[in-house]
Coordinates of C-alpha atoms and ligand atoms in Angstrom, one line a residue:
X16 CA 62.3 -30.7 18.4
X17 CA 60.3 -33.0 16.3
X18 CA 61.2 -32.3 12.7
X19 CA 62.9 -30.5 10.1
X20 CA 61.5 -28.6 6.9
X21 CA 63.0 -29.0 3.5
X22 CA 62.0 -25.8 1.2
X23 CA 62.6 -25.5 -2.8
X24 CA 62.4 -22.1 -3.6
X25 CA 61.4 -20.5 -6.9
X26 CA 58.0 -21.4 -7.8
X27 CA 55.8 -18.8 -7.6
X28 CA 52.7 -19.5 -4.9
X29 CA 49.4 -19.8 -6.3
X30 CA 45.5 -20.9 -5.4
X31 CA 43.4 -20.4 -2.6
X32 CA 43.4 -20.9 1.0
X33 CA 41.3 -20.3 3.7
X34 CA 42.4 -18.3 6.5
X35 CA 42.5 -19.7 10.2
X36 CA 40.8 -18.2 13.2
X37 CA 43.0 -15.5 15.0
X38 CA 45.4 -17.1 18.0
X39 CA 45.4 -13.7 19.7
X40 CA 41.8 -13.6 19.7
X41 CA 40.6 -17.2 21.0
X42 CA 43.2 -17.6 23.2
X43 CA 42.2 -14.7 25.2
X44 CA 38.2 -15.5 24.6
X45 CA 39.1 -19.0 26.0
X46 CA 40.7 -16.7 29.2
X47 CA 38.1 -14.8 29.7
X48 CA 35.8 -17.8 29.4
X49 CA 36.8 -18.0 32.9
X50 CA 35.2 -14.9 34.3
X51 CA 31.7 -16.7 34.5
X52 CA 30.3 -20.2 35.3
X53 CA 28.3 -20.4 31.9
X54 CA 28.6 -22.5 28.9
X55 CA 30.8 -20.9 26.3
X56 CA 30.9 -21.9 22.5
X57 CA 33.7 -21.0 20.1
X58 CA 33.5 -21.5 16.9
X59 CA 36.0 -21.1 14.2
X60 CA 38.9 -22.3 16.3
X61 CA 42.7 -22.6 14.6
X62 CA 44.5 -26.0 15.8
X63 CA 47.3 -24.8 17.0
X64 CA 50.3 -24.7 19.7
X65 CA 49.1 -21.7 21.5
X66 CA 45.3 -23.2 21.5
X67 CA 46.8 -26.4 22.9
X68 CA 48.4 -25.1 25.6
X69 CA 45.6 -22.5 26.6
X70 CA 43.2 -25.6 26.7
X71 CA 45.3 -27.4 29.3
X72 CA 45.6 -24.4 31.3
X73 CA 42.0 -23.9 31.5
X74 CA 41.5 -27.8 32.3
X75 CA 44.1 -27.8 35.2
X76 CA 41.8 -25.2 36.8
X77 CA 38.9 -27.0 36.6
X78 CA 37.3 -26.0 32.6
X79 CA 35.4 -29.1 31.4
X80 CA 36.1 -28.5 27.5
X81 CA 35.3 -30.2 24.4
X82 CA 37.5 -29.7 21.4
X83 CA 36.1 -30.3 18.1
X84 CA 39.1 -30.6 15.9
X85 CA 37.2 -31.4 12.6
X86 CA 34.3 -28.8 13.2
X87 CA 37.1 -26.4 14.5
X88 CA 34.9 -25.6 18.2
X89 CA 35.5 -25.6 21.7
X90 CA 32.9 -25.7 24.0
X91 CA 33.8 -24.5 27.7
X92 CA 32.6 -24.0 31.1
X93 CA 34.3 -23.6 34.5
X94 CA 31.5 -23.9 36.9
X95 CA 34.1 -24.9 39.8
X96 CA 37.2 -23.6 40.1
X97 CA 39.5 -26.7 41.0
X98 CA 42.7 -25.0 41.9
X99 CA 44.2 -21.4 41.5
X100 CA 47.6 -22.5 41.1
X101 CA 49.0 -22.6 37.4
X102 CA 51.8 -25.0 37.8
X103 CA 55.5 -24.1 37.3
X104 CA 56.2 -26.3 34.0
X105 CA 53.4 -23.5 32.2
X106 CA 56.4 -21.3 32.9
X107 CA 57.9 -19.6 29.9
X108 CA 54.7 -21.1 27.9
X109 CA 53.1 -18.7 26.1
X110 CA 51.7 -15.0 27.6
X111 CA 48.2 -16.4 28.5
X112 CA 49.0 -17.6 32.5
X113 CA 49.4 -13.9 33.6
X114 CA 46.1 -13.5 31.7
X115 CA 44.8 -15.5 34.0
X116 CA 45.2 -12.9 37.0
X117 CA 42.5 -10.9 35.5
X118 CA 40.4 -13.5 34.9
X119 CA 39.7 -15.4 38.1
X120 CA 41.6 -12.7 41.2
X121 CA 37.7 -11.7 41.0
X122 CA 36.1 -14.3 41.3
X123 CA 37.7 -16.7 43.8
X124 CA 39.1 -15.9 47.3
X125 CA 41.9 -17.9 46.8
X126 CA 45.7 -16.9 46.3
X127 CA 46.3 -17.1 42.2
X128 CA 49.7 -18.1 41.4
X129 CA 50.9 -17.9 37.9
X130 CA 54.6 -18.6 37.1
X131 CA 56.8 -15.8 34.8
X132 CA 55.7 -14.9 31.6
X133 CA 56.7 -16.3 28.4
X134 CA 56.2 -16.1 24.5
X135 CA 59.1 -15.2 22.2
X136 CA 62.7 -13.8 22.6
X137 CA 62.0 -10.1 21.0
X138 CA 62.4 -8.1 24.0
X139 CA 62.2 -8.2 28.1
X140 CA 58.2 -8.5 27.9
X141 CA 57.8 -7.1 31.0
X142 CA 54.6 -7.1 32.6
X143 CA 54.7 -4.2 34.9
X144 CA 51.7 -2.5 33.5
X145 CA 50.0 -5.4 34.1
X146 CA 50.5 -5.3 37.8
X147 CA 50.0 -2.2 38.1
X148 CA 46.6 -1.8 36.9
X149 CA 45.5 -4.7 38.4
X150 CA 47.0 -3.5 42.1
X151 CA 44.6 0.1 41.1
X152 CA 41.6 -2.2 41.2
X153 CA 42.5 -3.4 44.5
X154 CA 44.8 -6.4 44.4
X155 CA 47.6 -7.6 45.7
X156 CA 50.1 -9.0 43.7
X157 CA 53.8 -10.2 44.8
X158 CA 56.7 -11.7 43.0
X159 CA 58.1 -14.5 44.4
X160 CA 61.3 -16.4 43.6
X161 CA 59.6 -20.3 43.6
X162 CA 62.6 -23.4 43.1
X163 CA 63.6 -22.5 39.8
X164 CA 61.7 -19.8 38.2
X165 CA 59.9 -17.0 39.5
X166 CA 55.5 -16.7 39.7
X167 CA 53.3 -14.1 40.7
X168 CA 50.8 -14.7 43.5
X169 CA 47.8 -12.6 43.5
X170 CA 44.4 -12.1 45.7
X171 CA 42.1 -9.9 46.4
X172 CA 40.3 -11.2 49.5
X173 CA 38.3 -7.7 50.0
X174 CA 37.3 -7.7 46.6
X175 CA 38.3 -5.2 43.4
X176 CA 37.2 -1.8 43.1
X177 CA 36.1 0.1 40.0
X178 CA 38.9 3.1 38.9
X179 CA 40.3 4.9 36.7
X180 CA 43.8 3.7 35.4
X181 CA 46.0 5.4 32.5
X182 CA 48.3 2.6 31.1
X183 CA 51.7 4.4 30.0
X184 CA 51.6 2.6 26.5
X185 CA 48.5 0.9 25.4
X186 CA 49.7 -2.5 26.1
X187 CA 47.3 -5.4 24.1
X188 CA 48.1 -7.8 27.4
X189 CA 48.0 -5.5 29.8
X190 CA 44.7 -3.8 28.6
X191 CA 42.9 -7.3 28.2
X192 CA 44.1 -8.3 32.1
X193 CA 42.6 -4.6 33.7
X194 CA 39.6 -5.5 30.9
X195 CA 39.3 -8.7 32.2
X196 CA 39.3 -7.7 36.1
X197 CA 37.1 -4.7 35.9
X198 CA 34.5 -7.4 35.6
X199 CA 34.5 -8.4 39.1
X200 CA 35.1 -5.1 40.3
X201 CA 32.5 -2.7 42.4
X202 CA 31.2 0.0 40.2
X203 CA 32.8 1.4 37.0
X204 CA 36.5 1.3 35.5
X205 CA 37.4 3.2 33.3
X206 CA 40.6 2.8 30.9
X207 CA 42.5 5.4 29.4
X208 CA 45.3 5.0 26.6
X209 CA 43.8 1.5 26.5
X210 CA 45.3 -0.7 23.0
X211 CA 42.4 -1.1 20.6
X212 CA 43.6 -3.7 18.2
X213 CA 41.0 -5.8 16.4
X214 CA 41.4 -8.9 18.8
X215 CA 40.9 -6.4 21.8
X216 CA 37.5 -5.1 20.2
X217 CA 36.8 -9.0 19.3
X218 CA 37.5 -9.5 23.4
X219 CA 34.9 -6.8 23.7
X220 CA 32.0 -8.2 22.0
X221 CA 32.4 -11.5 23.3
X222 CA 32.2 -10.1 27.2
X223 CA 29.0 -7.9 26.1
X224 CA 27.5 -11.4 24.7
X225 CA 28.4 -12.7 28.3
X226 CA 26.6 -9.8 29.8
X227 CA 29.2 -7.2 30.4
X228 CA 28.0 -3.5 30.6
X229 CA 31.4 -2.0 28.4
X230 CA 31.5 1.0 26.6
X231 CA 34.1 1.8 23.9
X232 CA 34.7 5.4 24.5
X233 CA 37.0 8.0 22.6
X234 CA 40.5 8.6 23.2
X235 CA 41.6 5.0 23.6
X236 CA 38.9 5.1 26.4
X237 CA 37.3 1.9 27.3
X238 CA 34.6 1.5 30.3
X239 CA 33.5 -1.4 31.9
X240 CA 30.6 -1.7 34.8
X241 CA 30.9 -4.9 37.0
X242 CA 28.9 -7.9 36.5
X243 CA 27.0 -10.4 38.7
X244 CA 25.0 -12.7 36.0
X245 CA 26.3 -13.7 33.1
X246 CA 24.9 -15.7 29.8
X247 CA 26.1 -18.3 27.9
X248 CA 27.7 -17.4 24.4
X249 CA 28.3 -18.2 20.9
X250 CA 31.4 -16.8 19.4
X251 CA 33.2 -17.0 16.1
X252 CA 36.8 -16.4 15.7
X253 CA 37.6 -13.6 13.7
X254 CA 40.3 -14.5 10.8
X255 CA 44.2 -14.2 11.8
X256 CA 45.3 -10.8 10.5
X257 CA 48.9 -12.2 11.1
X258 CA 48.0 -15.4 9.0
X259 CA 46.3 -13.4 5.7
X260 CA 49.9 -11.0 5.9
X261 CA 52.1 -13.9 6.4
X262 CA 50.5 -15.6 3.4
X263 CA 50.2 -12.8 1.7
X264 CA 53.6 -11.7 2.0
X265 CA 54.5 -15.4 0.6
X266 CA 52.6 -14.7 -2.3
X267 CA 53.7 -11.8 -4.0
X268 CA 57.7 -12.7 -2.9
X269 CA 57.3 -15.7 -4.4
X270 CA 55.5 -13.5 -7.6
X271 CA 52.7 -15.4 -7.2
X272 CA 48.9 -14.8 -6.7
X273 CA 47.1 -16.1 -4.3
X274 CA 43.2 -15.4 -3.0
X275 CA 43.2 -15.9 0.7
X276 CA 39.3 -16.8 1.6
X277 CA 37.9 -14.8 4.8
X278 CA 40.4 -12.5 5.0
X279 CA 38.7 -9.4 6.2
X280 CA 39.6 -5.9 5.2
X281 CA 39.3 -3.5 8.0
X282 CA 41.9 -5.5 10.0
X283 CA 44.4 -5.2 6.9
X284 CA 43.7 -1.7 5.9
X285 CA 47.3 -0.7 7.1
X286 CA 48.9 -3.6 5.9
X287 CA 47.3 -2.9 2.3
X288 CA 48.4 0.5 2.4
X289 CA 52.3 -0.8 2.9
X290 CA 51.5 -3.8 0.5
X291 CA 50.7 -0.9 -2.1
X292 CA 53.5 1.6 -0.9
X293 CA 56.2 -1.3 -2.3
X294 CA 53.7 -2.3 -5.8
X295 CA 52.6 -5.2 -4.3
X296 CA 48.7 -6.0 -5.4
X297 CA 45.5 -7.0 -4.3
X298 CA 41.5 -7.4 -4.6
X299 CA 39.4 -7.3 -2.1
X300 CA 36.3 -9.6 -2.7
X301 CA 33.0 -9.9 -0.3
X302 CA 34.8 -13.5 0.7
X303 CA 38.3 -13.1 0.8
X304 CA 41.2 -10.7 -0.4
X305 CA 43.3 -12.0 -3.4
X306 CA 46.8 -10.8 -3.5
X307 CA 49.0 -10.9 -6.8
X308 CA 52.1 -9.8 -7.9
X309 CA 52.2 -8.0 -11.1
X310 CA 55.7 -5.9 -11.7
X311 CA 58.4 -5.5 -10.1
X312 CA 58.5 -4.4 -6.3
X313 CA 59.8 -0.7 -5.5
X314 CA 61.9 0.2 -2.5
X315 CA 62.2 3.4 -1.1
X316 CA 59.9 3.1 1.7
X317 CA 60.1 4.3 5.5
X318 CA 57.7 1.7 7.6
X319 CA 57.3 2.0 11.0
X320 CA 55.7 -0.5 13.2
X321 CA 53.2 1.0 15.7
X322 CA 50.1 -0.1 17.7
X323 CA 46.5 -0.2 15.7
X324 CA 46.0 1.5 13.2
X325 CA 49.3 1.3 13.0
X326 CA 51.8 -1.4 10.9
X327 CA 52.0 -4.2 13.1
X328 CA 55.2 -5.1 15.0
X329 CA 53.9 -8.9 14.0
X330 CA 54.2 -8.2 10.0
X331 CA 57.4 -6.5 9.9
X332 CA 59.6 -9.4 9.4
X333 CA 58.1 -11.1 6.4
X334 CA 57.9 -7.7 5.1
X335 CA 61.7 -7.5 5.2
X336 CA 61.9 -10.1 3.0
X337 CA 59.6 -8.7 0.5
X338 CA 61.8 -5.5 0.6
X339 CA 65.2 -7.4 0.0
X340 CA 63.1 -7.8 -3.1
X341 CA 62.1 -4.7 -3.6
X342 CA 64.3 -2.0 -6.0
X343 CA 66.0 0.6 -3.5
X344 CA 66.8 1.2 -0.1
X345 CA 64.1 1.2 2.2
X346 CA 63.5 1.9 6.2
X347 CA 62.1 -0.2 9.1
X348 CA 61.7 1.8 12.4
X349 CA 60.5 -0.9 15.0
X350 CA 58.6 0.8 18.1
X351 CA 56.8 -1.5 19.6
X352 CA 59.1 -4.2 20.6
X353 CA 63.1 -3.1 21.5
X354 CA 64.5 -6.1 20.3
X355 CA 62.3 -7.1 16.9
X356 CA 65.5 -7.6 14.5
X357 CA 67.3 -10.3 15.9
X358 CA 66.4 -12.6 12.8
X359 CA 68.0 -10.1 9.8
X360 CA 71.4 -12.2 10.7
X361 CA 69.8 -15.0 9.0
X362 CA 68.8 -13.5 6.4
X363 CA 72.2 -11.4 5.7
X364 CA 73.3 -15.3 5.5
X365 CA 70.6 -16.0 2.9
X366 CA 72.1 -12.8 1.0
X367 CA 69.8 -10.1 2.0
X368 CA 71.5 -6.7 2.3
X369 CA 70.6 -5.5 5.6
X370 CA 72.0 -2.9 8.3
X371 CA 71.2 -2.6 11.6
X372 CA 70.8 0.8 13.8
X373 CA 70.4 1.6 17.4
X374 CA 68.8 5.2 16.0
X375 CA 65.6 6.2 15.6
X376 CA 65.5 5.9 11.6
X377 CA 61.5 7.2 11.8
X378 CA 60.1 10.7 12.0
X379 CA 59.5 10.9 15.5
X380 CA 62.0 9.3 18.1
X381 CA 60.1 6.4 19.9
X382 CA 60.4 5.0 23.8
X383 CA 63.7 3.3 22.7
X384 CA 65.5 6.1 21.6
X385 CA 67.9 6.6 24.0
X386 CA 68.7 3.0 24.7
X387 CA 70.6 1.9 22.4
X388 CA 68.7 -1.2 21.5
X389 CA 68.8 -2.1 17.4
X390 CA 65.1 -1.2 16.7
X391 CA 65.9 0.3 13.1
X392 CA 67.4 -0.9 9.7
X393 CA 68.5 0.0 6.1
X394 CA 67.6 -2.8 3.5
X395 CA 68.5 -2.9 0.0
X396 CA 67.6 -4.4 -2.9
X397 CA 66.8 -6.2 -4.9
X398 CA 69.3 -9.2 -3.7
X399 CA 68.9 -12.8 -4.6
X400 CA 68.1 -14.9 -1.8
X401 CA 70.5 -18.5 -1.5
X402 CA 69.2 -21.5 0.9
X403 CA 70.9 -22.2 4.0
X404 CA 70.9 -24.9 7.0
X405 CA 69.0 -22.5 9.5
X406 CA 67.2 -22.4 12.9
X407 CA 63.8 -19.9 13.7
X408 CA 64.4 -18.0 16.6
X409 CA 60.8 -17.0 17.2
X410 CA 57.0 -17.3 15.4
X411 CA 57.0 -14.2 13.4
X412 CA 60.9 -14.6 11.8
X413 CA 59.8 -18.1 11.6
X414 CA 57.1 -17.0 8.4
X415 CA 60.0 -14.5 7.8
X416 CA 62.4 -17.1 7.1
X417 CA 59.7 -19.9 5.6
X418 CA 58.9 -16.5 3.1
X419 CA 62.5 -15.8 2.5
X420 CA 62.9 -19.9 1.7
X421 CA 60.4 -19.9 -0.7
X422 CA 61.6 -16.9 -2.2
X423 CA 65.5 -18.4 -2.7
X424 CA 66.3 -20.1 -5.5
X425 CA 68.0 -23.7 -4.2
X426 CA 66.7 -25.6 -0.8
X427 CA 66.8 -24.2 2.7
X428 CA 66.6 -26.6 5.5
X429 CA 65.4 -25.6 8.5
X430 CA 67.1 -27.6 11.4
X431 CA 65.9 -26.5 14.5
X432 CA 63.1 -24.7 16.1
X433 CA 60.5 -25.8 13.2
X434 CA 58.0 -26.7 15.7
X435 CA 57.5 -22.8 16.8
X436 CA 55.5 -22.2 13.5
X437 CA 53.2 -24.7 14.7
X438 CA 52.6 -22.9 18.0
X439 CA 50.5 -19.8 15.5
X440 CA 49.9 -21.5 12.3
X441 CA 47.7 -24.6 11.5
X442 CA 48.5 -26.8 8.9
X443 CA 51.5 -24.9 7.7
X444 CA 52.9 -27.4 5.3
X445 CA 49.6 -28.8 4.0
X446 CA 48.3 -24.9 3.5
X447 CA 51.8 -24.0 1.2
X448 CA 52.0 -27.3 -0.6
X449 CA 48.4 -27.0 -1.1
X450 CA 49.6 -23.6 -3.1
X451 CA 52.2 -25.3 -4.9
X452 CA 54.8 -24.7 -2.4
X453 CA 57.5 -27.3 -2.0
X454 CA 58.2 -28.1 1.2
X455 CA 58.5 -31.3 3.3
X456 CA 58.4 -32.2 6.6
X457 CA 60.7 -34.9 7.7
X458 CA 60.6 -36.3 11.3
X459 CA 63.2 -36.5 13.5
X460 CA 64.5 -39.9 15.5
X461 CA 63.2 -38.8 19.2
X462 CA 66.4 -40.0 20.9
X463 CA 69.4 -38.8 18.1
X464 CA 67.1 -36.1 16.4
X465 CA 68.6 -37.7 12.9
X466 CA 66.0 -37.5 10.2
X467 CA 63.7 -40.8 10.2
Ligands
UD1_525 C1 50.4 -9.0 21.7 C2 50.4 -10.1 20.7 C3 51.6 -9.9 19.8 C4 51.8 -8.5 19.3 C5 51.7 -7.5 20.4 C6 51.7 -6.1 19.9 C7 49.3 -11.9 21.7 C8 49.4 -13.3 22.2 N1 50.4 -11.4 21.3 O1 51.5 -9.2 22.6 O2 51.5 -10.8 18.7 O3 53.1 -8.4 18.7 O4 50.5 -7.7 21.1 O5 50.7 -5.9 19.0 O6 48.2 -11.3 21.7 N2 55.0 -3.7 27.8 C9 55.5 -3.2 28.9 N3 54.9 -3.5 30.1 C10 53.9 -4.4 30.2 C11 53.3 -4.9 29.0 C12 53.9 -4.6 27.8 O7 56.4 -2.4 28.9 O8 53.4 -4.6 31.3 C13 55.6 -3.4 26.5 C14 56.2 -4.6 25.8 O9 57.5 -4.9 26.4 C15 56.3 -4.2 24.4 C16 55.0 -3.4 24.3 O10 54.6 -3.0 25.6 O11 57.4 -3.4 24.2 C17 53.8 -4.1 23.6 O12 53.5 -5.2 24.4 P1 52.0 -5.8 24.4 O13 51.1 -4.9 23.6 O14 51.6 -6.0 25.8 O15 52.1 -7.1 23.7 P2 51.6 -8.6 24.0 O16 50.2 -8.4 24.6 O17 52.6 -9.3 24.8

């Protein structure tokens, strides 16, 4: 814990920013960097937590990598791998160490051990169709209990073989790890039921710059033919679809306007199209997308979150906030993640009118239906928002609650956690104030965590 935020609410956002590269796109590029011995350039590259810690990950294996804050690139090659153990204090990190599985169990014939999994608290994140795929392919992976937390140890000493593997849910993670390890492996994999979100298509064109034979096919179908020799690349980050909607979202609860430059469309078409479901506005220019509030918001919305196309499970929290504003009762059916909802508490505390439901409130029941989980809820509005002393639990609610802050009328102060939202968004006070937001950042004493 570093600092605190101090938000004034009530002035409406507006101006121009200019969006970041995506964090689940270079973090994974700077992964699969890994699969080859050539130099790799990345342009376009948010400063972030996530970026931060991926960087030293790569560097304790051996990466030699230059990061160019000011001209936002990282330059990387691995031509030797140093070590293929990922030490324990990565534990609980982020989600990239597993990553690291597909990446080198192909191209070393040493052990790989990763510790558990991390990222944030909105579900088990279980990795099970990780291992699995990767065990179809040929390797061995075991779980072992180390001093304090568990890692996986994985090898494939006779090398991977080329398959065919049907993930049960098209897993983003787990279909960039099998993407990642088909590349060492003998002959041809093929994918089915594979997730095709934007960054995994972006993970796609960078491996055919590197030389990889893969093939987008339909059906969720994605083929990949092993590769020997590999080129050096030059790759720019797309712009963070989570960053334009949390922004976005900002805007128009805030009734503001606010033209977010190199914000791309096809990545936001479904976002738009719940944007517009509630009266919320935009323009979409060749540079950027603009996005305005103009009347009133109207409820009476069902939103479900699914996989792409779908409404992402990342947007659904800021979007809460914009339909405590909204006139009417609307619905939010989360069916991605089991546990996505955690963070309406907080927000019943700023005044939202929220209720929770372990139903499926969608058209179709979804994989949590019969477990009881609170995946669903009722929210109506419009209800003022007050300020409150409050802690994030997690990135996404973070924006949620930074959106809802903004959005209240006195100041909310956000205690604890604060340094989460830096882990996915660069320059997040500098980017709002720069839109006329007011928000401070006030650091804390390192020993008594007082304000300095
Ligand atoms: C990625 C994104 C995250 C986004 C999510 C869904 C990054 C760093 N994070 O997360 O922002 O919210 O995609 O779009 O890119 N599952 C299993 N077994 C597995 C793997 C996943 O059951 O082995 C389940 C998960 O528990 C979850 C669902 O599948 O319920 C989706 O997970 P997944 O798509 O893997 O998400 P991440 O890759 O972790």
């Amino acid at each position: 814990m570093t600092h605190i935020l101090r938000i004034q609410g009530g002035q409406p956002l507006q101006g121009e920013i200019t969006a970041a590269g995506a964090k689940n796109s270079v973090t994974k590029l700077l992964v699969a960097s890994l699969l080859s011995d050539k130099l790799c350039l990345f342009r376009n590259v948010p400063n972030i937590g996530e970026v931060k810690i991926t960087v030293d990950l790569c560097r304790e294996i051996g990466s030699k990598i230059t990061w160019d804050q000011q001209d936002k690139t990282i330059s990387i090659q691995t031509q030797e791998l140093k070590t293929t153990y990922i030490p324990q204090r990565y534990s609980g990190s982020n989600r990239i160490p597993i990553l690291m599985i597909g990446a080198l169990v192909g191209r070393t014939d040493e052990s790989i051990i990763v510790p558990t999994v991390g990222g944030d608290l909105i579900g088990q994140r279980p990795v099970d169709l990780h291992t699995h795929a990767l065990e179809k392919l040929g390797a061995k992976i075991e779980y072992r209990v180390m001093k304090t937390e568990g890692a996986y140890l994985a090898s494939a000493h006779h090398g991977l073989k080329g398959t065919t593997i049907h993930l049960n849910y098209p897993s983003v993670g787990a279909t960039e790890n099998t993407l990642l390890a088909a590349v060492h492996a003998q002959g041809v994999t093929t994918i089915h039921n594979a997730a095709m979100e934007p960054e995994i298509i972006d993970l796609i064109l960078f491996l055919q710059k590197l030389g990889v034979y893969v093939q987008i096919l339909p059906n969720r179908t994605i083929q990949v033919q092993k590769t020997c020799t590999f080129h050096e690349v030059e790759h720019t980050v797309p712009a963070d679809r989570n960053e334009v909607a949390s922004y976005a979202m900002a805007a128009i609860s805030t009734q503001g306007r606010v033209m977010i430059k190199g914000a791309h469309h096809l990545p936001m078409l479904s976002f738009l199209n719940a944007l517009q479901s509630i009266g919320g506005r935009f323009r979409v220019f060749s540079d950027g997308i603009e996005f305005f509030y103009d009347k009133p918001l109207r409820g009476g919305v069902h939103l479900e979150t699914d996989v792409h196309p779908g409404f992402m499970t990342d947007w659904q929290q800021p979007f809460t906030v914009l339909l405590t504003q909204a006139v009417g009762l609307s619905v939010l059916h989360e069916t991605v993640y089991e546990n996505r909802f955690g963070y309406t508490h907080t927000l019943r505390f700023m005044g939202a009118d929220i209720q929770s439901f372990t139903n499926c409130l969608g058209s179709l029941p979804c994989r949590f239906v019969h477990q009881n989980h609170v995946h669903s809820i009722v929210v109506r509005g419009p209800t003022p928002l007050h300020g409150q002393e409050i802690s994030i639990p997690d990135l996404r609610a973070g924006f949620a609650y930074i959106v809802a802050a903004l959005t209240a009328s006195n100041e909310t102060v956000i205690t604890k956690n604060a340094d989460f939202l830096d882990r996915g968004y660069e320059d997040l006070v500098r980017k709002l104030q720069s839109i006329g937001a007011q928000i401070q950042k006030e650091a804390l004493h390192p020993l008594c965590h007082a304000p300095i």
